Coordinates of C-alpha atoms in Angstrom, one line a residue:
Chain A
X1 CA -4.9 21.5 -74.4
X2 CA -7.8 19.2 -73.6
X3 CA -5.6 17.8 -70.9
X4 CA -5.3 21.2 -69.4
X5 CA -9.0 21.7 -69.5
X6 CA -9.8 18.4 -67.8
X7 CA -7.3 19.3 -65.2
X8 CA -9.1 22.5 -64.5
X9 CA -12.4 20.9 -64.2
X10 CA -10.9 18.3 -61.9
X11 CA -9.7 21.1 -59.6
X12 CA -13.1 22.7 -59.7
X13 CA -14.9 19.5 -58.8
X14 CA -12.4 18.7 -56.1
X15 CA -12.9 22.2 -54.6
X16 CA -16.7 21.8 -54.5
X17 CA -16.6 18.2 -53.3
X18 CA -14.3 19.1 -50.4
X19 CA -16.3 22.2 -49.6
X20 CA -19.6 20.3 -49.3
X21 CA -18.2 17.2 -47.6
X22 CA -16.4 19.4 -45.0
X23 CA -19.7 21.2 -44.4
X24 CA -21.4 17.9 -43.9
X25 CA -18.7 16.6 -41.6
X26 CA -18.3 19.8 -39.7
X27 CA -20.8 19.2 -36.8
X28 CA -18.9 16.0 -36.0
X29 CA -15.5 17.7 -36.2
X30 CA -16.7 20.6 -34.2
X31 CA -18.1 18.2 -31.5
X32 CA -14.7 16.4 -31.3
X33 CA -12.8 19.7 -31.1
X34 CA -15.1 21.2 -28.5
X35 CA -14.7 18.1 -26.3
X36 CA -11.0 19.2 -25.8
X37 CA -11.8 22.8 -24.8
X38 CA -12.6 24.3 -21.4
X39 CA -16.2 25.3 -20.8
X40 CA -15.3 28.9 -21.2
X41 CA -13.5 28.4 -24.5
X42 CA -16.4 26.2 -25.7
X43 CA -18.8 29.2 -25.8
X44 CA -16.1 31.8 -26.6
X45 CA -16.9 34.3 -29.3
X46 CA -15.4 34.3 -31.8
X47 CA -15.0 30.5 -31.5
X48 CA -11.5 29.2 -32.1
X49 CA -11.0 26.2 -34.4
X50 CA -7.7 24.7 -33.3
X51 CA -5.9 27.4 -31.3
X52 CA -6.9 26.7 -27.8
X53 CA -5.5 24.9 -24.7
X54 CA -6.3 21.3 -25.4
X55 CA -7.5 19.5 -22.3
X56 CA -8.8 16.1 -21.3
X57 CA -10.6 17.4 -18.3
X58 CA -14.1 17.0 -19.8
X59 CA -13.5 13.3 -20.4
X60 CA -12.4 12.9 -16.8
X61 CA -15.5 14.7 -15.6
X62 CA -17.9 12.7 -17.8
X63 CA -16.4 9.4 -16.7
X64 CA -16.7 10.5 -13.1
X65 CA -20.2 11.8 -13.4
X66 CA -21.8 8.8 -15.0
X67 CA -20.6 5.2 -15.5
X68 CA -19.7 5.6 -19.2
X69 CA -18.3 2.1 -19.4
X70 CA -21.4 0.5 -18.1
X71 CA -23.5 2.2 -20.8
X72 CA -20.9 1.4 -23.4
X73 CA -21.0 -2.3 -22.3
X74 CA -24.8 -2.2 -22.4
X75 CA -24.7 -0.8 -26.0
X76 CA -22.3 -3.6 -27.0
X77 CA -24.4 -6.3 -25.5
X78 CA -27.6 -5.0 -27.0
X79 CA -26.3 -4.4 -30.5
X80 CA -24.0 -7.4 -30.8
X81 CA -26.3 -9.7 -28.9
X82 CA -29.4 -8.9 -30.9
X83 CA -27.5 -9.1 -34.2
X84 CA -26.1 -12.5 -33.4
X85 CA -29.4 -13.8 -32.2
X86 CA -31.0 -12.4 -35.3
X87 CA -28.5 -14.1 -37.6
X88 CA -29.3 -17.4 -35.9
X89 CA -32.9 -17.1 -36.9
X90 CA -32.5 -15.2 -40.2
X91 CA -29.8 -17.4 -41.9
X92 CA -31.9 -20.6 -42.1
X93 CA -35.0 -18.6 -43.2
X94 CA -33.1 -16.7 -45.9
X95 CA -31.3 -19.8 -47.0
X96 CA -34.4 -21.8 -47.5
X97 CA -36.2 -18.9 -49.3
X98 CA -33.3 -18.3 -51.6
X99 CA -32.5 -21.9 -52.6
X100 CA -35.8 -23.8 -52.2
X101 CA -38.3 -21.1 -53.2
X102 CA -42.0 -22.0 -53.2
X103 CA -45.0 -20.1 -54.7
X104 CA -45.4 -18.3 -51.4
X105 CA -41.8 -17.2 -51.0
X106 CA -42.2 -13.7 -52.5
X107 CA -45.4 -13.0 -50.5
X108 CA -43.6 -14.2 -47.4
X109 CA -40.8 -11.8 -47.9
X110 CA -43.1 -9.0 -48.6
X111 CA -45.0 -9.8 -45.4
X112 CA -41.8 -9.9 -43.4
X113 CA -40.8 -6.5 -44.7
X114 CA -44.3 -5.2 -44.0
X115 CA -43.9 -6.0 -40.3
X116 CA -41.1 -3.5 -40.4
X117 CA -43.6 -0.9 -41.5
X118 CA -45.5 -1.4 -38.3
X119 CA -44.9 1.8 -36.3
X120 CA -43.4 1.0 -32.9
X121 CA -46.0 3.2 -31.2
X122 CA -48.7 0.8 -32.4
X123 CA -47.3 -1.7 -29.9
X124 CA -45.8 0.6 -27.4
X125 CA -48.3 0.2 -24.6
X126 CA -48.6 -3.6 -24.7
X127 CA -44.8 -4.1 -24.8
X128 CA -44.4 -1.6 -22.0
X129 CA -47.0 -3.3 -19.9
X130 CA -45.8 -6.8 -20.7
X131 CA -42.3 -5.8 -19.7
X132 CA -43.6 -4.2 -16.5
X133 CA -45.6 -7.3 -15.6
X134 CA -42.8 -9.7 -16.4
X135 CA -40.4 -7.6 -14.5
X136 CA -38.0 -7.1 -17.4
X137 CA -38.2 -3.4 -17.7
X138 CA -34.7 -2.0 -17.7
X139 CA -33.0 -5.4 -18.2
X140 CA -30.6 -6.2 -21.0
X141 CA -32.3 -9.5 -21.8
X142 CA -35.6 -7.7 -22.5
X143 CA -34.1 -5.1 -24.7
X144 CA -32.1 -7.6 -26.7
X145 CA -35.2 -9.6 -27.5
X146 CA -37.0 -6.5 -28.7
X147 CA -34.0 -5.4 -30.9
X148 CA -33.8 -8.9 -32.4
X149 CA -37.4 -8.8 -33.4
X150 CA -37.2 -5.3 -34.8
X151 CA -34.3 -6.1 -37.0
X152 CA -35.2 -9.6 -38.0
X153 CA -37.1 -8.6 -41.2
X154 CA -34.2 -6.5 -42.4
X155 CA -31.7 -9.2 -41.7
X156 CA -33.8 -11.8 -43.5
X157 CA -34.2 -9.5 -46.5
X158 CA -30.5 -8.6 -46.7
X159 CA -29.4 -12.2 -46.4
X160 CA -31.9 -13.3 -48.9
X161 CA -30.6 -10.9 -51.5
X162 CA -27.0 -12.1 -50.8
X163 CA -27.9 -15.7 -51.0
X164 CA -29.9 -15.4 -54.1
X165 CA -26.8 -14.3 -56.0
X166 CA -25.1 -17.6 -55.2
X167 CA -25.5 -19.8 -58.2
X168 CA -27.7 -22.9 -57.4
X169 CA -25.5 -25.1 -59.6
X170 CA -22.7 -25.0 -57.1
X171 CA -25.1 -26.6 -54.6
X172 CA -26.3 -29.1 -57.1
X173 CA -22.8 -30.1 -57.9
X174 CA -22.1 -30.6 -54.2
X175 CA -25.2 -32.6 -53.9
X176 CA -24.2 -34.8 -56.8
X177 CA -21.0 -35.5 -55.1
X178 CA -23.0 -36.8 -52.2
X179 CA -22.8 -33.9 -49.8
X180 CA -25.4 -33.8 -47.1
X181 CA -27.3 -30.6 -46.3
X182 CA -25.1 -30.0 -43.3
X183 CA -21.9 -30.4 -45.4
X184 CA -23.5 -28.3 -48.2
X185 CA -24.0 -25.4 -45.8
X186 CA -20.7 -25.8 -44.0
X187 CA -18.3 -26.4 -46.8
X188 CA -19.9 -24.9 -49.9
X189 CA -22.3 -22.2 -48.8
X190 CA -20.6 -20.7 -45.8
X191 CA -17.4 -19.6 -47.5
X192 CA -19.3 -17.9 -50.4
X193 CA -22.0 -16.4 -48.1
X194 CA -19.6 -15.1 -45.4
X195 CA -19.1 -11.6 -46.8
X196 CA -22.9 -11.1 -47.0
X197 CA -23.4 -12.5 -43.5
X198 CA -20.6 -10.2 -42.2
X199 CA -22.1 -7.1 -43.7
X200 CA -25.6 -8.0 -42.5
X201 CA -24.1 -8.4 -39.0
X202 CA -22.3 -5.1 -39.2
X203 CA -25.3 -3.1 -40.5
X204 CA -27.5 -4.5 -37.7
X205 CA -24.9 -3.7 -35.1
X206 CA -24.9 -0.1 -36.2
X207 CA -28.7 0.1 -36.5
X208 CA -29.1 -1.4 -33.0
X209 CA -26.4 0.8 -31.5
X210 CA -28.2 3.9 -32.7
X211 CA -31.8 2.7 -32.1
X212 CA -33.4 5.4 -29.9
X213 CA -37.1 4.6 -29.4
X214 CA -37.2 1.3 -27.5
X215 CA -34.0 2.0 -25.7
X216 CA -35.2 5.3 -24.4
X217 CA -38.6 4.0 -23.3
X218 CA -37.7 0.6 -21.9
X219 CA -34.5 1.4 -20.0
X220 CA -33.8 3.8 -17.2
X221 CA -30.6 3.0 -15.3
X222 CA -29.4 -0.6 -15.3
X223 CA -29.8 -1.5 -19.0
X224 CA -29.5 2.0 -20.4
X225 CA -27.2 2.1 -23.5
X226 CA -25.3 5.1 -24.8
X227 CA -28.4 6.6 -26.5
X228 CA -30.1 6.9 -23.2
X229 CA -26.8 8.1 -21.5
X230 CA -26.6 11.0 -24.0
X231 CA -30.3 11.8 -23.7
X232 CA -29.7 12.6 -20.0
X233 CA -27.7 15.5 -21.2
X234 CA -30.8 17.1 -22.7
X235 CA -31.8 18.6 -19.4
X236 CA -30.8 22.3 -18.8
X237 CA -28.1 21.0 -16.5
X238 CA -26.4 19.6 -19.6
X239 CA -25.8 23.0 -21.1
X240 CA -22.1 22.5 -20.7
X241 CA -20.9 22.3 -24.3
X242 CA -17.5 20.9 -23.6
X243 CA -18.8 18.1 -21.4
X244 CA -21.7 17.4 -23.8
X245 CA -19.2 17.1 -26.6
X246 CA -16.9 14.8 -24.7
X247 CA -19.9 12.5 -23.9
X248 CA -21.0 12.6 -27.5
X249 CA -17.6 11.8 -28.8
X250 CA -17.4 8.8 -26.5
X251 CA -20.8 7.7 -27.6
X252 CA -20.3 7.9 -31.4
X253 CA -16.6 7.0 -31.7
X254 CA -16.8 3.2 -31.6
X255 CA -19.5 3.0 -34.2
X256 CA -18.0 5.7 -36.4
X257 CA -14.7 3.8 -36.6
X258 CA -16.5 0.5 -37.3
X259 CA -18.6 2.1 -39.9
X260 CA -15.7 3.8 -41.8
X261 CA -13.9 0.5 -42.0
X262 CA -16.9 -1.3 -43.4
X263 CA -18.4 1.3 -45.6
X264 CA -18.3 -0.6 -48.9
X265 CA -20.1 -3.7 -47.5
X266 CA -22.6 -1.5 -45.8
X267 CA -23.8 0.4 -48.9
X268 CA -24.5 -2.7 -50.8
X269 CA -26.3 -4.3 -47.9
X270 CA -28.4 -1.3 -47.1
X271 CA -29.9 -1.0 -50.6
X272 CA -31.5 -4.5 -50.3
X273 CA -29.7 -5.5 -53.4
X274 CA -31.5 -2.8 -55.4
X275 CA -28.2 -1.3 -56.3
X276 CA -25.3 -3.5 -57.6
Chain B
X1 CA -37.8 -37.5 -53.4
X2 CA -34.9 -35.2 -52.6
X3 CA -37.2 -32.3 -53.4
X4 CA -39.9 -33.4 -51.1
X5 CA -37.3 -33.8 -48.3
X6 CA -35.8 -30.4 -49.0
X7 CA -39.2 -28.8 -49.1
X8 CA -40.0 -30.0 -45.6
X9 CA -36.6 -28.9 -44.5
X10 CA -37.1 -25.5 -46.1
X11 CA -40.3 -25.1 -44.2
X12 CA -38.7 -26.0 -41.0
X13 CA -36.0 -23.4 -41.5
X14 CA -38.4 -20.6 -42.2
X15 CA -40.8 -21.4 -39.4
X16 CA -38.9 -19.9 -36.5
X17 CA -38.6 -16.5 -38.2
X18 CA -42.2 -16.6 -39.3
X19 CA -43.6 -17.6 -35.9
X20 CA -41.5 -15.0 -34.0
X21 CA -42.6 -12.2 -36.4
X22 CA -46.2 -13.4 -36.1
X23 CA -46.1 -13.3 -32.3
X24 CA -44.3 -10.0 -32.4
X25 CA -47.1 -8.6 -34.6
X26 CA -50.3 -10.3 -33.4
X27 CA -50.0 -10.4 -29.6
X28 CA -49.1 -6.7 -28.9
X29 CA -51.3 -5.6 -31.8
X30 CA -54.2 -7.6 -30.4
X31 CA -53.6 -6.1 -27.0
X32 CA -53.5 -2.6 -28.5
X33 CA -56.9 -3.3 -30.2
X34 CA -58.4 -4.5 -26.9
X35 CA -57.1 -1.6 -24.8
X36 CA -58.3 0.9 -27.4
X37 CA -61.9 0.0 -26.5
X38 CA -61.4 0.5 -22.7
X39 CA -61.4 3.5 -20.4
X40 CA -58.0 2.5 -19.1
X41 CA -55.7 4.8 -17.1
X42 CA -52.5 3.4 -15.7
X43 CA -53.3 5.1 -12.4
X44 CA -57.1 4.8 -12.6
X45 CA -59.4 2.8 -10.4
X46 CA -58.6 -0.4 -12.3
X47 CA -62.1 -0.9 -13.5
X48 CA -61.2 -0.4 -17.2
X49 CA -64.7 -0.1 -18.5
X50 CA -65.6 -0.9 -22.1
X51 CA -66.4 2.4 -23.8
X52 CA -66.7 1.4 -27.4
X53 CA -65.3 3.8 -29.9
X54 CA -65.1 6.7 -27.6
X55 CA -61.2 6.7 -27.5
X56 CA -61.1 6.8 -31.2
X57 CA -63.6 9.7 -31.3
X58 CA -61.5 11.6 -28.7
X59 CA -58.3 10.9 -30.5
X60 CA -59.5 11.8 -34.0
X61 CA -61.2 15.0 -32.9
X62 CA -58.3 16.2 -30.8
X63 CA -56.8 19.2 -32.6
X64 CA -53.4 17.8 -31.6
X65 CA -54.0 14.8 -33.8
X66 CA -54.6 16.9 -36.9
X67 CA -51.5 18.9 -36.1
X68 CA -49.4 15.9 -35.5
X69 CA -50.7 14.2 -38.6
X70 CA -49.6 17.0 -40.8
X71 CA -46.4 17.4 -38.9
X72 CA -45.6 13.7 -39.6
X73 CA -46.3 14.2 -43.3
X74 CA -44.3 17.4 -43.6
X75 CA -41.4 15.9 -41.7
X76 CA -41.4 12.8 -44.0
X77 CA -41.8 14.6 -47.3
X78 CA -39.4 17.4 -46.3
X79 CA -36.6 15.0 -45.4
X80 CA -37.2 12.8 -48.4
X81 CA -37.2 15.8 -50.7
X82 CA -33.9 17.2 -49.3
X83 CA -32.1 13.9 -49.2
X84 CA -33.2 12.8 -52.7
X85 CA -32.3 16.1 -54.4
X86 CA -29.2 16.7 -52.3
X87 CA -28.2 13.1 -52.5
X88 CA -28.4 13.0 -56.3
X89 CA -26.4 16.2 -56.6
X90 CA -23.8 14.9 -54.2
X91 CA -23.6 11.5 -55.9
X92 CA -23.0 13.2 -59.3
X93 CA -20.3 15.3 -57.8
X94 CA -18.6 12.4 -56.0
X95 CA -18.7 10.4 -59.2
X96 CA -16.3 13.0 -60.9
X97 CA -12.6 12.5 -60.9
X98 CA -11.5 14.4 -57.8
X99 CA -8.5 14.5 -55.5
X100 CA -8.9 12.6 -52.2
X101 CA -12.1 10.9 -53.1
X102 CA -11.8 8.4 -50.3
X103 CA -11.5 11.0 -47.6
X104 CA -14.4 12.9 -49.1
X105 CA -16.5 9.8 -49.1
X106 CA -15.6 9.0 -45.5
X107 CA -16.6 12.6 -44.4
X108 CA -19.9 12.4 -46.3
X109 CA -20.8 9.1 -44.8
X110 CA -20.0 10.0 -41.2
X111 CA -23.4 11.5 -40.1
X112 CA -25.1 8.2 -40.8
X113 CA -23.2 6.6 -37.9
X114 CA -24.1 9.3 -35.4
X115 CA -26.9 8.2 -33.0
X116 CA -30.1 10.4 -33.2
X117 CA -29.8 11.6 -29.6
X118 CA -26.3 12.8 -30.2
X119 CA -26.9 14.6 -33.4
X120 CA -30.1 16.2 -32.1
X121 CA -28.3 17.5 -29.0
X122 CA -25.2 18.7 -30.9
X123 CA -27.4 20.6 -33.4
X124 CA -29.6 22.0 -30.7
X125 CA -26.9 23.3 -28.4
X126 CA -23.9 24.0 -30.4
X127 CA -25.4 25.1 -33.7
X128 CA -29.0 26.3 -33.2
X129 CA -28.8 27.8 -29.8
X130 CA -29.9 31.5 -30.2
X131 CA -27.2 32.7 -27.8
X132 CA -24.1 30.5 -28.0
X133 CA -24.8 28.6 -31.2
X134 CA -22.6 28.9 -34.3
X135 CA -25.5 30.0 -36.4
X136 CA -26.2 32.8 -33.9
X137 CA -22.6 33.8 -34.1
X138 CA -22.6 33.9 -37.9
X139 CA -25.8 36.0 -38.0
X140 CA -24.6 38.5 -35.5
X141 CA -21.3 38.8 -37.2
X142 CA -23.2 39.8 -40.4
X143 CA -25.4 42.1 -38.4
X144 CA -28.6 40.0 -38.4
X145 CA -30.8 39.0 -35.5
X146 CA -30.1 35.4 -34.6
X147 CA -32.9 32.9 -35.3
X148 CA -34.4 31.2 -32.3
X149 CA -34.7 27.9 -34.2
X150 CA -36.7 25.8 -31.8
X151 CA -39.1 28.6 -30.8
X152 CA -39.8 30.0 -34.2
X153 CA -39.2 27.2 -36.7
X154 CA -39.2 24.0 -34.6
X155 CA -40.4 21.6 -37.3
X156 CA -38.0 23.0 -39.9
X157 CA -35.2 22.7 -37.4
X158 CA -36.0 19.0 -36.9
X159 CA -36.2 18.5 -40.7
X160 CA -32.7 20.0 -40.9
X161 CA -31.3 17.7 -38.3
X162 CA -32.9 14.6 -39.7
X163 CA -31.9 15.5 -43.3
X164 CA -28.3 15.8 -42.1
X165 CA -28.6 12.3 -40.7
X166 CA -30.1 10.7 -43.9
X167 CA -28.2 12.7 -46.6
X168 CA -25.2 10.4 -46.4
X169 CA -27.3 7.3 -46.9
X170 CA -29.1 8.7 -49.9
X171 CA -25.9 10.0 -51.5
X172 CA -24.0 6.7 -51.1
X173 CA -26.8 4.5 -52.5
X174 CA -27.2 6.8 -55.4
X175 CA -23.5 7.1 -56.0
X176 CA -23.2 3.3 -56.2
X177 CA -26.1 3.3 -58.7
X178 CA -24.5 6.0 -60.8
X179 CA -21.2 4.1 -60.9
X180 CA -22.9 1.2 -62.5
X181 CA -24.1 3.4 -65.4
X182 CA -23.0 2.3 -68.9
X183 CA -20.2 4.9 -69.7
X184 CA -20.0 4.0 -73.4
X185 CA -23.7 4.7 -73.8
X186 CA -23.2 8.1 -72.2
X187 CA -20.3 9.0 -74.4
X188 CA -22.2 7.9 -77.5
X189 CA -25.0 10.2 -76.5
X190 CA -22.6 13.0 -76.0
X191 CA -21.1 12.4 -79.5
X192 CA -24.6 12.5 -80.9
X193 CA -25.0 16.0 -79.4
X194 CA -27.0 15.3 -76.3
X195 CA -26.4 18.1 -73.8
X196 CA -25.6 17.7 -70.1
X197 CA -29.1 18.2 -69.0
X198 CA -30.5 15.9 -71.7
X199 CA -28.1 13.1 -70.7
X200 CA -29.1 13.6 -67.0
X201 CA -32.8 13.7 -67.6
X202 CA -33.1 10.8 -70.1
X203 CA -30.2 8.5 -69.1
X204 CA -29.0 9.1 -65.6
X205 CA -32.3 9.7 -63.9
X206 CA -34.1 6.7 -65.3
X207 CA -31.1 4.6 -64.3
X208 CA -31.4 5.9 -60.8
X209 CA -35.1 5.1 -60.3
X210 CA -34.4 1.7 -58.6
X211 CA -31.9 3.2 -56.2
X212 CA -34.3 6.1 -55.5
X213 CA -37.1 3.6 -54.7
X214 CA -34.8 1.8 -52.2
X215 CA -33.9 5.1 -50.6
X216 CA -37.5 6.2 -50.3
X217 CA -38.6 2.9 -48.9
X218 CA -35.9 2.6 -46.2
X219 CA -36.0 6.2 -45.2
X220 CA -39.8 6.2 -44.9
X221 CA -39.7 3.2 -42.5
X222 CA -37.5 5.3 -40.2
X223 CA -39.0 8.7 -40.9
X224 CA -42.6 7.7 -40.0
X225 CA -41.6 7.0 -36.5
X226 CA -39.1 9.8 -35.6
X227 CA -38.9 10.0 -31.9
X228 CA -35.5 10.7 -30.3
X229 CA -34.8 13.9 -32.3
X230 CA -38.1 15.4 -30.9
X231 CA -37.6 13.9 -27.4
X232 CA -34.3 15.6 -26.8
X233 CA -35.0 18.9 -28.6
X234 CA -38.5 20.4 -28.5
X235 CA -40.5 17.8 -26.6
X236 CA -43.1 18.4 -29.3
X237 CA -43.5 22.1 -28.7
X238 CA -44.0 24.9 -28.7
X239 CA -47.6 23.9 -28.4
X240 CA -47.9 21.0 -30.9
X241 CA -45.7 22.7 -33.5
X242 CA -43.3 19.8 -33.7
X243 CA -45.3 16.9 -32.4
X244 CA -45.6 14.0 -34.8
X245 CA -47.9 11.0 -34.3
X246 CA -45.3 8.9 -32.6
X247 CA -44.5 11.6 -30.1
X248 CA -48.2 12.4 -29.5
X249 CA -49.0 8.8 -28.6
X250 CA -45.9 8.7 -26.4
X251 CA -47.1 11.7 -24.4
X252 CA -50.7 10.4 -24.1
X253 CA -49.8 6.9 -23.0
X254 CA -46.7 7.2 -21.0
X255 CA -46.8 10.8 -19.7
X256 CA -50.6 11.2 -19.2
X257 CA -51.1 7.4 -18.5
X258 CA -54.1 7.2 -20.8
X259 CA -53.6 3.7 -22.1
X260 CA -57.0 3.5 -23.9
X261 CA -56.5 6.7 -25.9
X262 CA -52.9 6.0 -26.6
X263 CA -53.9 2.6 -27.9
X264 CA -56.5 4.0 -30.2
X265 CA -53.9 6.5 -31.4
X266 CA -51.4 3.6 -31.9
X267 CA -53.9 1.8 -34.1
X268 CA -54.6 4.8 -36.2
X269 CA -50.8 5.2 -36.7
X270 CA -50.7 1.6 -37.8
X271 CA -53.5 2.2 -40.3
X272 CA -51.8 5.3 -41.7
X273 CA -48.5 3.6 -42.0
X274 CA -50.2 0.7 -43.8
X275 CA -51.6 3.1 -46.4
X276 CA -48.1 4.3 -47.0
X277 CA -46.8 0.8 -46.9
X278 CA -49.2 -0.6 -49.5
X279 CA -48.2 2.3 -51.8
X280 CA -44.5 1.6 -51.3
X281 CA -44.7 -2.2 -51.6
X282 CA -46.3 -1.7 -55.0
X283 CA -43.3 0.4 -55.9
X284 CA -40.7 -2.1 -54.8
X285 CA -42.7 -5.1 -56.1
X286 CA -42.1 -3.5 -59.5
X287 CA -38.7 -2.1 -59.0
X288 CA -36.6 -4.5 -56.8
X289 CA -37.7 -7.9 -57.9
X290 CA -37.8 -6.9 -61.6

């Protein structure tokens, strides 16, 4: 009898969970579906969910109209480049703060996080003018540097929370056995720390891929990533739903897939170790 | 001896990060402070006269500033409220035994990966458009007048879009926290006659406080400087109805070329953010390190 009751409640919870999650997912699903419709069907009333003539025409048009692959490549360079560069700087910093803490370590960490609280508009004009005067407006190199600096505090924090969970005794044991610092990092620390580093990298790739303040302001044509490519559809000319949907699908698909595959690591990393 | 060595090494390893962040903070910020005292227009005569605190006076007495200040606050608290309440509810629901939990989780998480420009455009055109949008279709089907979202309730519309983007994040962090709850304790409380509400209020909620702090902190960082969602939908309008501080400064400095005023605004934004930051840092200082 109680089994029957718990079965009933399971069905009920399942129903609500699916209802709500479908509602949350619906805008994305709808965008993907619309991208395969013709423009007429895209604004048809009543709208059809699956029963329409599927077409790839919009994807063709979007690719012809604007160099999608160039923007895609820019997004890859910006997000992966800035994340790797960031790791290079953040790993040593986080490592030393986690394993050789001093009295000032906690304050240093707080200060790093506080730089993240600096609103980008506070430095908008100087950065814009510096970029203009150095001639690096709309260049990939310039935007990669900015992205690295923006995400450096978050990377350091994330890595720090991962590293802090590695027991110091392991390192001491290695040291006793005569391992040098280099060996210590390479053979002892790296294998344990790799999952943490990987999820830091992933999260930062996603954040940089979706960043839409500096990328919109500092790029126009050459270095414009997908965020800027999509923003160009905000003009009235972009009121073609099917084409807009195709472009949107192309812009979000890579990161959506990457994100789904790595969701478990992401959640832990994102909470700064506040949630185990 | 080894400790002395390793301390030097430790300092060397932290130095690049610290120096870079110092440069990143101090140079542009110093320039912003300097510009904020000048009568500096990008297409002006190039004289850039020193005008003292005039830029600040103009910025602070501009009615647009008051509007955008409150819009920023409403946007932030609105989204925080929706995502925390909705996220807690969703986390509790997803914590139950349900069929297809993995698929449900993947669907709930999805909006987090959608870039702001895409989600804003999709919502604006395909959902909130008063003629062809899905919401318009639903209201006309039931015989109601369609709502013209971005004309009549621009700020609310942006809150809806941004909440949709951040709800997954809040739910997933809170779900992870709920799953670490001590089940035996909950069962013991149930046996002792504690009702559902009682257990939620006195056991689940306190357990979630750390995770909630993390959610508030991280969301606030991003919510204070929302830009793309406004940029591709309302452009701050109608009037200043959906202009936040970030967008106001963007229009003044890069659309009206008033570098001096934009800089003064930027500094005021920094001060305001710092007030929020100090408050938040106290919270994490207590909650995360402890």
